[in-house]
């Protein structure tokens, strides 16, 4: 494998690791990167699909593990020092905690499919001292399902003429579907508060 190809793969895998592993950087476009990488795997001379899938899964699993350990050992100290407020809104952490307590262990799996939530959930699980074996199982299962869904969608559907001709809109659609649960939850939270506020 050429050095340039290794650098490209390494850079893409690093982005997924950072998005899932560092609570301070939850805004990276993970879904779009995985989808595009899957699409490029279906082109002559493009990416190798096996390397893309295995590399992204490994990056996502390791990222969540690092984030979990970060929350477990330093989470309370960071929250109490209010350092997170300087980087992103506290409501992201609050929403993540609600998501975690509502769905329990499945939050590790379900959180994979929701931007920002997927970055904060492992941290929240670590702060909550979740059993590591349970976290490990849902971490791997969630990573595999998330990467396969996005990469194979790009591989099989990315070259359909309609998708190719409207690729930007398609990526926006992916982003919108990804954040739809957060939008619905936001409306539910707003109207619930409005109702009880009355």
PDB file of C-alpha atoms in Angstrom:
ATOM      1  CA  UNK A   1       0.000   0.000   0.000  1.00  0.00           C
ATOM      2  CA  UNK A   2       1.355   3.421  -0.965  1.00  0.00           C
ATOM      3  CA  UNK A   3       2.389   5.918   1.694  1.00  0.00           C
ATOM      4  CA  UNK A   4      -0.153   8.490   0.458  1.00  0.00           C
ATOM      5  CA  UNK A   5      -2.974   5.956   0.803  1.00  0.00           C
ATOM      6  CA  UNK A   6      -1.859   5.091   4.338  1.00  0.00           C
ATOM      7  CA  UNK A   7      -1.878   8.772   5.262  1.00  0.00           C
ATOM      8  CA  UNK A   8      -5.405   9.252   3.875  1.00  0.00           C
ATOM      9  CA  UNK A   9      -6.723   6.189   5.712  1.00  0.00           C
ATOM     10  CA  UNK A  10      -4.946   7.271   8.882  1.00  0.00           C
ATOM     11  CA  UNK A  11      -6.394  10.773   8.687  1.00  0.00           C
ATOM     12  CA  UNK A  12      -9.954   9.485   8.203  1.00  0.00           C
ATOM     13  CA  UNK A  13      -9.631   6.969  11.023  1.00  0.00           C
ATOM     14  CA  UNK A  14      -8.228   9.706  13.258  1.00  0.00           C
ATOM     15  CA  UNK A  15     -11.303  11.891  12.632  1.00  0.00           C
ATOM     16  CA  UNK A  16     -13.651   9.096  13.746  1.00  0.00           C
ATOM     17  CA  UNK A  17     -11.471   8.413  16.789  1.00  0.00           C
ATOM     18  CA  UNK A  18     -11.518  12.099  17.753  1.00  0.00           C
ATOM     19  CA  UNK A  19     -15.277  12.451  17.237  1.00  0.00           C
ATOM     20  CA  UNK A  20     -16.040   9.460  19.452  1.00  0.00           C
ATOM     21  CA  UNK A  21     -13.096   9.706  21.832  1.00  0.00           C
ATOM     22  CA  UNK A  22     -12.708  13.347  22.799  1.00  0.00           C
ATOM     23  CA  UNK A  23     -15.647  14.987  24.534  1.00  0.00           C
ATOM     24  CA  UNK A  24     -14.222  18.391  23.657  1.00  0.00           C
ATOM     25  CA  UNK A  25     -14.689  17.832  19.898  1.00  0.00           C
ATOM     26  CA  UNK A  26     -18.184  16.456  19.266  1.00  0.00           C
ATOM     27  CA  UNK A  27     -18.904  18.385  16.067  1.00  0.00           C
ATOM     28  CA  UNK A  28     -16.934  16.416  13.455  1.00  0.00           C
ATOM     29  CA  UNK A  29     -18.974  15.005  10.514  1.00  0.00           C
ATOM     30  CA  UNK A  30     -18.573  11.288  11.241  1.00  0.00           C
ATOM     31  CA  UNK A  31     -21.616  10.028   9.325  1.00  0.00           C
ATOM     32  CA  UNK A  32     -20.718  11.897   6.152  1.00  0.00           C
ATOM     33  CA  UNK A  33     -17.069  10.799   6.245  1.00  0.00           C
ATOM     34  CA  UNK A  34     -17.998   7.131   6.631  1.00  0.00           C
ATOM     35  CA  UNK A  35     -20.634   7.354   3.880  1.00  0.00           C
ATOM     36  CA  UNK A  36     -18.263   9.063   1.446  1.00  0.00           C
ATOM     37  CA  UNK A  37     -15.502   6.559   2.242  1.00  0.00           C
ATOM     38  CA  UNK A  38     -17.925   3.722   1.512  1.00  0.00           C
ATOM     39  CA  UNK A  39     -18.867   5.406  -1.758  1.00  0.00           C
ATOM     40  CA  UNK A  40     -15.213   5.805  -2.772  1.00  0.00           C
ATOM     41  CA  UNK A  41     -14.701   2.097  -2.079  1.00  0.00           C
ATOM     42  CA  UNK A  42     -17.020   1.343  -4.992  1.00  0.00           C
ATOM     43  CA  UNK A  43     -14.929   3.288  -7.473  1.00  0.00           C
ATOM     44  CA  UNK A  44     -12.137   1.833  -9.577  1.00  0.00           C
ATOM     45  CA  UNK A  45      -8.863   2.685  -7.894  1.00  0.00           C
ATOM     46  CA  UNK A  46     -10.688   3.974  -4.828  1.00  0.00           C
ATOM     47  CA  UNK A  47     -10.597   2.853  -1.215  1.00  0.00           C
ATOM     48  CA  UNK A  48     -10.541  -0.747  -0.082  1.00  0.00           C
ATOM     49  CA  UNK A  49     -13.910  -1.454   1.555  1.00  0.00           C
ATOM     50  CA  UNK A  50     -12.465  -3.986   4.011  1.00  0.00           C
ATOM     51  CA  UNK A  51      -9.833  -1.542   5.234  1.00  0.00           C
ATOM     52  CA  UNK A  52     -12.443   1.225   5.487  1.00  0.00           C
ATOM     53  CA  UNK A  53     -14.877  -0.873   7.532  1.00  0.00           C
ATOM     54  CA  UNK A  54     -12.303  -2.508   9.826  1.00  0.00           C
ATOM     55  CA  UNK A  55     -10.380   0.741  10.334  1.00  0.00           C
ATOM     56  CA  UNK A  56     -13.473   2.792  11.171  1.00  0.00           C
ATOM     57  CA  UNK A  57     -14.824   0.118  13.538  1.00  0.00           C
ATOM     58  CA  UNK A  58     -11.497  -0.033  15.376  1.00  0.00           C
ATOM     59  CA  UNK A  59     -11.338   3.773  15.575  1.00  0.00           C
ATOM     60  CA  UNK A  60     -14.900   4.002  16.917  1.00  0.00           C
ATOM     61  CA  UNK A  61     -14.391   1.261  19.514  1.00  0.00           C
ATOM     62  CA  UNK A  62     -11.082   2.685  20.763  1.00  0.00           C
ATOM     63  CA  UNK A  63     -12.521   6.212  20.755  1.00  0.00           C
ATOM     64  CA  UNK A  64     -15.466   5.219  22.945  1.00  0.00           C
ATOM     65  CA  UNK A  65     -13.147   3.324  25.287  1.00  0.00           C
ATOM     66  CA  UNK A  66     -10.876   6.359  25.712  1.00  0.00           C
ATOM     67  CA  UNK A  67     -13.890   8.607  26.298  1.00  0.00           C
ATOM     68  CA  UNK A  68     -15.314   6.153  28.854  1.00  0.00           C
ATOM     69  CA  UNK A  69     -12.034   6.042  30.775  1.00  0.00           C
ATOM     70  CA  UNK A  70     -11.781   9.809  30.568  1.00  0.00           C
ATOM     71  CA  UNK A  71     -15.240  10.179  32.119  1.00  0.00           C
ATOM     72  CA  UNK A  72     -14.594   7.477  34.713  1.00  0.00           C
ATOM     73  CA  UNK A  73     -11.358   8.946  36.055  1.00  0.00           C
ATOM     74  CA  UNK A  74     -11.631  12.683  35.344  1.00  0.00           C
ATOM     75  CA  UNK A  75     -15.297  13.342  34.576  1.00  0.00           C
ATOM     76  CA  UNK A  76     -16.475  14.590  37.975  1.00  0.00           C
ATOM     77  CA  UNK A  77     -13.446  16.829  38.340  1.00  0.00           C
ATOM     78  CA  UNK A  78     -13.983  18.358  34.881  1.00  0.00           C
ATOM     79  CA  UNK A  79     -17.724  18.901  35.442  1.00  0.00           C
ATOM     80  CA  UNK A  80     -17.158  20.546  38.815  1.00  0.00           C
ATOM     81  CA  UNK A  81     -14.470  22.810  37.385  1.00  0.00           C
ATOM     82  CA  UNK A  82     -16.942  23.992  34.671  1.00  0.00           C
ATOM     83  CA  UNK A  83     -14.267  23.569  31.988  1.00  0.00           C
ATOM     84  CA  UNK A  84     -16.793  21.981  29.646  1.00  0.00           C
ATOM     85  CA  UNK A  85     -18.804  25.210  29.542  1.00  0.00           C
ATOM     86  CA  UNK A  86     -15.921  26.918  27.790  1.00  0.00           C
ATOM     87  CA  UNK A  87     -15.999  24.378  24.970  1.00  0.00           C
ATOM     88  CA  UNK A  88     -19.616  23.398  24.357  1.00  0.00           C
ATOM     89  CA  UNK A  89     -22.988  24.025  25.883  1.00  0.00           C
ATOM     90  CA  UNK A  90     -23.783  22.257  29.144  1.00  0.00           C
ATOM     91  CA  UNK A  91     -27.129  21.184  27.670  1.00  0.00           C
ATOM     92  CA  UNK A  92     -25.274  18.602  25.557  1.00  0.00           C
ATOM     93  CA  UNK A  93     -24.078  16.893  28.722  1.00  0.00           C
ATOM     94  CA  UNK A  94     -27.532  17.173  30.313  1.00  0.00           C
ATOM     95  CA  UNK A  95     -29.229  15.721  27.208  1.00  0.00           C
ATOM     96  CA  UNK A  96     -26.680  12.926  27.133  1.00  0.00           C
ATOM     97  CA  UNK A  97     -27.320  12.088  30.789  1.00  0.00           C
ATOM     98  CA  UNK A  98     -31.086  11.983  30.158  1.00  0.00           C
ATOM     99  CA  UNK A  99     -30.504   9.804  27.103  1.00  0.00           C
ATOM    100  CA  UNK A 100     -28.287   7.471  29.126  1.00  0.00           C
ATOM    101  CA  UNK A 101     -30.664   7.117  32.057  1.00  0.00           C
ATOM    102  CA  UNK A 102     -33.690   6.698  29.761  1.00  0.00           C
ATOM    103  CA  UNK A 103     -32.210   3.929  27.619  1.00  0.00           C
ATOM    104  CA  UNK A 104     -29.714   2.414  30.073  1.00  0.00           C
ATOM    105  CA  UNK A 105     -27.149   0.116  28.507  1.00  0.00           C
ATOM    106  CA  UNK A 106     -28.785   0.463  25.088  1.00  0.00           C
ATOM    107  CA  UNK A 107     -27.805   4.155  25.140  1.00  0.00           C
ATOM    108  CA  UNK A 108     -24.253   3.094  24.266  1.00  0.00           C
ATOM    109  CA  UNK A 109     -25.621   1.394  21.153  1.00  0.00           C
ATOM    110  CA  UNK A 110     -28.324   3.912  20.208  1.00  0.00           C
ATOM    111  CA  UNK A 111     -26.073   6.899  20.868  1.00  0.00           C
ATOM    112  CA  UNK A 112     -23.838   5.834  17.979  1.00  0.00           C
ATOM    113  CA  UNK A 113     -26.444   7.042  15.509  1.00  0.00           C
ATOM    114  CA  UNK A 114     -26.936  10.528  16.973  1.00  0.00           C
ATOM    115  CA  UNK A 115     -24.273  13.244  16.424  1.00  0.00           C
ATOM    116  CA  UNK A 116     -22.928  14.931  19.568  1.00  0.00           C
ATOM    117  CA  UNK A 117     -24.786  12.364  21.702  1.00  0.00           C
ATOM    118  CA  UNK A 118     -22.400   9.656  20.451  1.00  0.00           C
ATOM    119  CA  UNK A 119     -19.482  11.743  21.713  1.00  0.00           C
ATOM    120  CA  UNK A 120     -20.907  12.552  25.136  1.00  0.00           C
ATOM    121  CA  UNK A 121     -22.583   9.204  25.955  1.00  0.00           C
ATOM    122  CA  UNK A 122     -19.341   7.239  26.616  1.00  0.00           C
ATOM    123  CA  UNK A 123     -18.157  10.077  28.851  1.00  0.00           C
ATOM    124  CA  UNK A 124     -21.487  10.005  30.731  1.00  0.00           C
ATOM    125  CA  UNK A 125     -21.266   6.218  31.091  1.00  0.00           C
ATOM    126  CA  UNK A 126     -17.784   6.602  32.547  1.00  0.00           C
ATOM    127  CA  UNK A 127     -18.915   9.283  35.002  1.00  0.00           C
ATOM    128  CA  UNK A 128     -21.791   6.979  36.034  1.00  0.00           C
ATOM    129  CA  UNK A 129     -19.308   4.112  36.645  1.00  0.00           C
ATOM    130  CA  UNK A 130     -21.109   1.792  34.231  1.00  0.00           C
ATOM    131  CA  UNK A 131     -20.001  -1.843  34.408  1.00  0.00           C
ATOM    132  CA  UNK A 132     -17.084  -2.133  31.989  1.00  0.00           C
ATOM    133  CA  UNK A 133     -18.103  -5.524  30.533  1.00  0.00           C
ATOM    134  CA  UNK A 134     -21.549  -4.187  29.653  1.00  0.00           C
ATOM    135  CA  UNK A 135     -20.041  -1.050  28.163  1.00  0.00           C
ATOM    136  CA  UNK A 136     -17.541  -3.092  26.153  1.00  0.00           C
ATOM    137  CA  UNK A 137     -20.258  -5.304  24.587  1.00  0.00           C
ATOM    138  CA  UNK A 138     -22.532  -2.411  23.586  1.00  0.00           C
ATOM    139  CA  UNK A 139     -19.534  -0.358  22.456  1.00  0.00           C
ATOM    140  CA  UNK A 140     -18.410  -3.019  19.962  1.00  0.00           C
ATOM    141  CA  UNK A 141     -21.940  -3.903  18.805  1.00  0.00           C
ATOM    142  CA  UNK A 142     -22.836  -0.236  18.289  1.00  0.00           C
ATOM    143  CA  UNK A 143     -19.621   0.523  16.409  1.00  0.00           C
ATOM    144  CA  UNK A 144     -20.078  -2.432  14.055  1.00  0.00           C
ATOM    145  CA  UNK A 145     -23.704  -1.563  13.247  1.00  0.00           C
ATOM    146  CA  UNK A 146     -23.007   2.170  12.811  1.00  0.00           C
ATOM    147  CA  UNK A 147     -19.993   1.724  10.535  1.00  0.00           C
ATOM    148  CA  UNK A 148     -21.580  -1.030   8.443  1.00  0.00           C
ATOM    149  CA  UNK A 149     -24.794   0.979   7.977  1.00  0.00           C
ATOM    150  CA  UNK A 150     -23.037   4.146   6.849  1.00  0.00           C
ATOM    151  CA  UNK A 151     -20.194   2.559   4.842  1.00  0.00           C
ATOM    152  CA  UNK A 152     -22.372   0.022   3.025  1.00  0.00           C
ATOM    153  CA  UNK A 153     -25.001   2.690   2.302  1.00  0.00           C
ATOM    154  CA  UNK A 154     -22.280   4.705   0.584  1.00  0.00           C
ATOM    155  CA  UNK A 155     -20.945   1.623  -1.206  1.00  0.00           C
ATOM    156  CA  UNK A 156     -24.271   0.396  -2.590  1.00  0.00           C
ATOM    157  CA  UNK A 157     -26.231   3.609  -3.018  1.00  0.00           C
ATOM    158  CA  UNK A 158     -23.574   6.296  -3.535  1.00  0.00           C
ATOM    159  CA  UNK A 159     -23.231   5.607  -7.271  1.00  0.00           C
ATOM    160  CA  UNK A 160     -26.941   5.619  -8.083  1.00  0.00           C
ATOM    161  CA  UNK A 161     -27.402   8.453 -10.644  1.00  0.00           C
ATOM    162  CA  UNK A 162     -29.965  10.289  -8.498  1.00  0.00           C
ATOM    163  CA  UNK A 163     -27.654  10.173  -5.482  1.00  0.00           C
ATOM    164  CA  UNK A 164     -24.589  11.175  -7.505  1.00  0.00           C
ATOM    165  CA  UNK A 165     -26.414  14.117  -9.090  1.00  0.00           C
ATOM    166  CA  UNK A 166     -27.711  15.293  -5.711  1.00  0.00           C
ATOM    167  CA  UNK A 167     -24.790  14.229  -3.522  1.00  0.00           C
ATOM    168  CA  UNK A 168     -24.703  17.428  -1.450  1.00  0.00           C
ATOM    169  CA  UNK A 169     -28.422  17.200  -0.734  1.00  0.00           C
ATOM    170  CA  UNK A 170     -28.059  13.523   0.100  1.00  0.00           C
ATOM    171  CA  UNK A 171     -25.349  14.292   2.679  1.00  0.00           C
ATOM    172  CA  UNK A 172     -27.527  17.024   4.160  1.00  0.00           C
ATOM    173  CA  UNK A 173     -30.325  14.441   4.341  1.00  0.00           C
ATOM    174  CA  UNK A 174     -28.047  12.035   6.224  1.00  0.00           C
ATOM    175  CA  UNK A 175     -27.112  14.780   8.660  1.00  0.00           C
ATOM    176  CA  UNK A 176     -30.782  15.721   9.139  1.00  0.00           C
ATOM    177  CA  UNK A 177     -31.857  12.126   9.770  1.00  0.00           C
ATOM    178  CA  UNK A 178     -28.976  11.750  12.238  1.00  0.00           C
ATOM    179  CA  UNK A 179     -30.066  14.739  14.308  1.00  0.00           C
ATOM    180  CA  UNK A 180     -33.827  14.095  13.929  1.00  0.00           C
ATOM    181  CA  UNK A 181     -34.069  12.292  17.290  1.00  0.00           C
ATOM    182  CA  UNK A 182     -32.462  15.312  18.966  1.00  0.00           C
ATOM    183  CA  UNK A 183     -34.913  17.676  17.240  1.00  0.00           C
ATOM    184  CA  UNK A 184     -37.905  15.574  18.309  1.00  0.00           C
ATOM    185  CA  UNK A 185     -36.554  15.348  21.842  1.00  0.00           C
ATOM    186  CA  UNK A 186     -36.007  19.118  21.873  1.00  0.00           C
ATOM    187  CA  UNK A 187     -39.606  19.825  20.822  1.00  0.00           C
ATOM    188  CA  UNK A 188     -40.880  17.330  23.389  1.00  0.00           C
ATOM    189  CA  UNK A 189     -38.793  18.961  26.122  1.00  0.00           C
ATOM    190  CA  UNK A 190     -39.890  22.469  25.107  1.00  0.00           C
ATOM    191  CA  UNK A 191     -43.621  21.697  24.941  1.00  0.00           C
ATOM    192  CA  UNK A 192     -43.484  19.673  28.169  1.00  0.00           C
ATOM    193  CA  UNK A 193     -41.947  22.634  29.990  1.00  0.00           C
ATOM    194  CA  UNK A 194     -44.421  25.007  28.339  1.00  0.00           C
ATOM    195  CA  UNK A 195     -47.344  22.861  29.420  1.00  0.00           C
ATOM    196  CA  UNK A 196     -46.181  22.511  33.013  1.00  0.00           C
ATOM    197  CA  UNK A 197     -45.130  26.129  33.081  1.00  0.00           C
ATOM    198  CA  UNK A 198     -48.738  27.072  32.456  1.00  0.00           C
TER     199      UNK A 198
END
